[in-house]
Amino acid sequence: MSLPLTHRLRRLIGSFNPVYPRLIALFTGATALLWFLFRVIPKPSRAAYPCQRAAFPVATTFVIWLIGALGGKLALDGLSRRLQQYRWVVAGLGAATLLGLAGWTISFMKEEAEASPAQIATDFNFIPAKSNDPKGIAKGVYPGRVVWVRDPLATKWGGQWKSSVDQWWLDANTDQQRVDAMLAASLVKLTGTTNDEQAWQSIFQYYNKHARGMDARGYQPGEVVAVKINLNNSTRSAKADNFIDASPQTVLAVVRQLVNSAHVRQQDILVYDARRYIPPYILTKVWSEFHDVRFLQQPKPKDNQPKHPVYGDYSRLESADGNWVEGVAYSNGKYKDARLIPKQIFDATYLVNLALLKAHSYPYNDKDGGDNGQTGVTMTGKNQFGSIKGTPELHPAINTDKEAVKNAYSPIVDLAASPNLGAKTILFLLDGLYCGRKWQSYPQHFPNPPFNNRVEPYENSDWPASLLVSMDGVALDSVGLDILLAQTKNNNDEQGRPRILIRANADDYLFEMAEPDHAPSGTVYMQGGKAVTSLGVHERWDDDATKRYSRNLDPIHGTGIELLYLPLGESIKGEATKGGATNAGVTSAVGQGVPTATPAPALAPESLPGKGLSEHDFFYAGEGKDRLMYLVKDGAVVWSYVDRTGKGEISDAVRLSNGNILFAHQFGVTLITPEKKVLWNYDAPKGSEIHTVQAIGTDHVLFIQNGDPAVLKIVNIQTGETTKEFPLTVSNPKSVHGQFRHARLTPAGTLLVAHMDAGKVSEYDGDGREIWNYSIPGVWGVEPLQNGNVLITSHSDIREVTKKGEIVWKISPKELPEYKFSNLQLAWRLPNGNTVINNWVNSWSATVDTTHAPVQAVEVTPDKKVVWALSSWREPQNLGPATTLQFLDQPGAPENVSFGVIR
């Protein structure tokens, strides 16, 4: 009896058991799909690999089978009648599938074992350009100058790359003071000035003249300086790994320079990466010192990011989301989101490009994570990818596996030339404290000269420890590329593979930037309807040993790069101070042939005029990390007040006629006896600061409380009553620290106030009405004179002005070339007509070398002759930084003043 066909088909299929067609199909299809997704999603270019070309149709068939499985079941009865007569064919196909799967797996394993050698040879076969053949037009005060400073003692991390508690970016592993000194030394040498305050004046003036057509124009309050840092591996709001990002010590060093030496208002500084999170260790490090500096990241702040330590909110951690505006045009006419930049950056006036000395691609991932990378290097050019919204849109144009063939269009040129972005750059820096070999990389040791780092074991403390600066971004990246390429040689791991590799066409973007008006790619680069002209000079050095460029070889006729190398070390201590000259004259590493800097001039004459401490009896106080005050009589310190709590700075102090000391110390005002007993104290409310104070008679104290709002207060110290108070207008109520530093009552009973944030001196009557003002940027101190004129101290000069605004006397540090001034804060007119000028030295970020010390004060005659200079930096008479000197032989009690009805 014949069985029905459907019954016989089911028996036939059942005889195969699930081990056969079903499992074969399921296993083959699922394996192909999973492997294709696992390999191709991280790196789409793998789709072209032979194993993936084989897997794709199998995976596709499997997906189609899944979708049609339900419908297939419904059609089973009809299909089974047709398969009955082909059962042996089905069995044969199953066996062939098994054999094919085995062969495919073996082929894949062989492919992976060989690591695609042809691709590595193509991608990582960078051929450098001809040596000393500069292209483009050099930029900068000294055109094409690049300064490279290295201090091996700045970096101390032990290389514990797996650790989440001992990261390279911790303060314990990187010496902040040495990083500060490195940056200060490089800026001075870059601009050919004698101190870093002058360096910043030179940088701003150069940019404003050449980019904005403004002669002798420096920074002005309200002009935002954006600092672009590289945080490519800060993909989470709380970072704990050891992948390379901007070092917090370098970021703080830049902010310190901008605030303390360039005199940029804190609220005018915006540190950002518009594609990533700002890590907590950068936020807290900067905010702990500069409360009003702003930050910008892509997402809105997360709960595990620290709130502001003073303001208790996220008001100074801004988000790019919701603030994108069109700011970049691309000369190839492509892209959409890549045209967008944050509104905050669009509105900025200046930009500092703080990038990393880092390669971008590496094919072996034994330790580093992520894919192989896309391009040759990650330095100042590519750093601007973190300024735009649509970064992924640009990746094919820099990927040598895709559009970045030899002499191809580069979007890096348009980013650098955009008037809303790269064209705002006043300074380019490469952070090379810890360098990487690709975009996601742990720090790398550099074994070749001048670094000579140990490479085995990895866990050692030898690092590149370098900073490089220039006003020519093309020149800086050219030097960075030469440094990285030199470290690829004779630097193989235990498997014989180079530890560092540079991808093909790594310098193409530099040639395009150097000559965008006749670019090798043939692209017509345009911005704002105009052809883009040279963005800088590109050149390859002569040799890895000598490291010389065309201006090193021929300083007179060279048209390319000038590289200056400043090796610092343990013997160099405190050579850089806030605004101070740097002892950059050090010898090069022996045998390296790297051009080195020449010695900086002395900070003061070897023999100082006058009788030192014996010249005058005086009361002395200085703003610093320690609160220090001294009384000097007959050439010796007879009284001292030393407070090393680290909270607050003494900005104003006076010794009263009864011997008591009244002083303002940032977070309060205090009156003490000579025995240091506190007679009266006022604590500044949270969020406010006090930097100036004056006694009125024996019962009243006048001070200005920086804050929101800022107010003048007169307090009766006997009763604690506030007897007078009125608000003072400031430029930014939130920028508390930068509002006021000095105020003094006049013989006429009015008040002179130095509005530091507004760049002016104002005179107020007893009712708080402004009755006179005088504009002067960078003003710090003000002193009324007996003749009715006003003596004003700014960061650039001291001047005596009349109430009509006429300058009747003026002196600047340039007129005293033998004395290198760090920073001017206050000045006083003596009864004999001479003027005393202080020379304040930063004690937070530098230590004064007592064998090569600056003066703390000078006394000059009306004809600008120095008749007395004070330099007392050694124990037991180390007076520290100078803010105020009060000569004790001056007539009249300092409290013998009035303000309105208060006497």
PDB file of C-alpha atoms in Angstrom, residues 16 43 53 60 117 123 169 194 264 344 383 478 487 509 566 599 656 699 716 724 727 738 795 803 817 900 902:
ATOM      1  CA  PHE A  16      17.974  13.121   8.696  1.00  0.00           C
ATOM      2  CA  LYS A  43      35.775  48.876  10.867  1.00  0.00           C
ATOM      3  CA  ARG A  53      32.901  38.716   1.051  1.00  0.00           C
ATOM      4  CA  THR A  60      22.058  37.511   3.943  1.00  0.00           C
ATOM      5  CA  PRO A 117      50.236  42.242   5.178  1.00  0.00           C
ATOM      6  CA  ASP A 123      48.500  52.075   4.844  1.00  0.00           C
ATOM      7  CA  TRP A 169      47.212  62.746  34.482  1.00  0.00           C
ATOM      8  CA  THR A 194      62.227  89.243  28.106  1.00  0.00           C
ATOM      9  CA  VAL A 264      42.606  88.114  30.064  1.00  0.00           C
ATOM     10  CA  GLN A 344      30.150  80.188  21.776  1.00  0.00           C
ATOM     11  CA  ASN A 383      42.374  69.163  16.433  1.00  0.00           C
ATOM     12  CA  SER A 478      55.658  69.787  10.342  1.00  0.00           C
ATOM     13  CA  GLN A 487      60.538  57.501  16.672  1.00  0.00           C
ATOM     14  CA  TYR A 509      47.283  68.232   4.420  1.00  0.00           C
ATOM     15  CA  LEU A 566      65.248  74.341  25.102  1.00  0.00           C
ATOM     16  CA  PRO A 599      70.894  82.830  27.328  1.00  0.00           C
ATOM     17  CA  LEU A 656      48.479 102.153  61.412  1.00  0.00           C
ATOM     18  CA  ASP A 699      36.782 103.387  64.558  1.00  0.00           C
ATOM     19  CA  ASN A 716      32.311 100.633  62.606  1.00  0.00           C
ATOM     20  CA  LYS A 724      27.728 103.317  54.756  1.00  0.00           C
ATOM     21  CA  PRO A 727      26.877  99.268  45.017  1.00  0.00           C
ATOM     22  CA  GLY A 738      38.715  90.078  38.696  1.00  0.00           C
ATOM     23  CA  HIS A 795      50.239  96.066  34.028  1.00  0.00           C
ATOM     24  CA  LYS A 803      41.853 115.345  36.349  1.00  0.00           C
ATOM     25  CA  PRO A 817      66.160  97.692  30.747  1.00  0.00           C
ATOM     26  CA  GLY A 900      31.721 112.073  53.369  1.00  0.00           C
ATOM     27  CA  ILE A 902      32.918 109.523  58.123  1.00  0.00           C
TER      28      ILE A 902
END
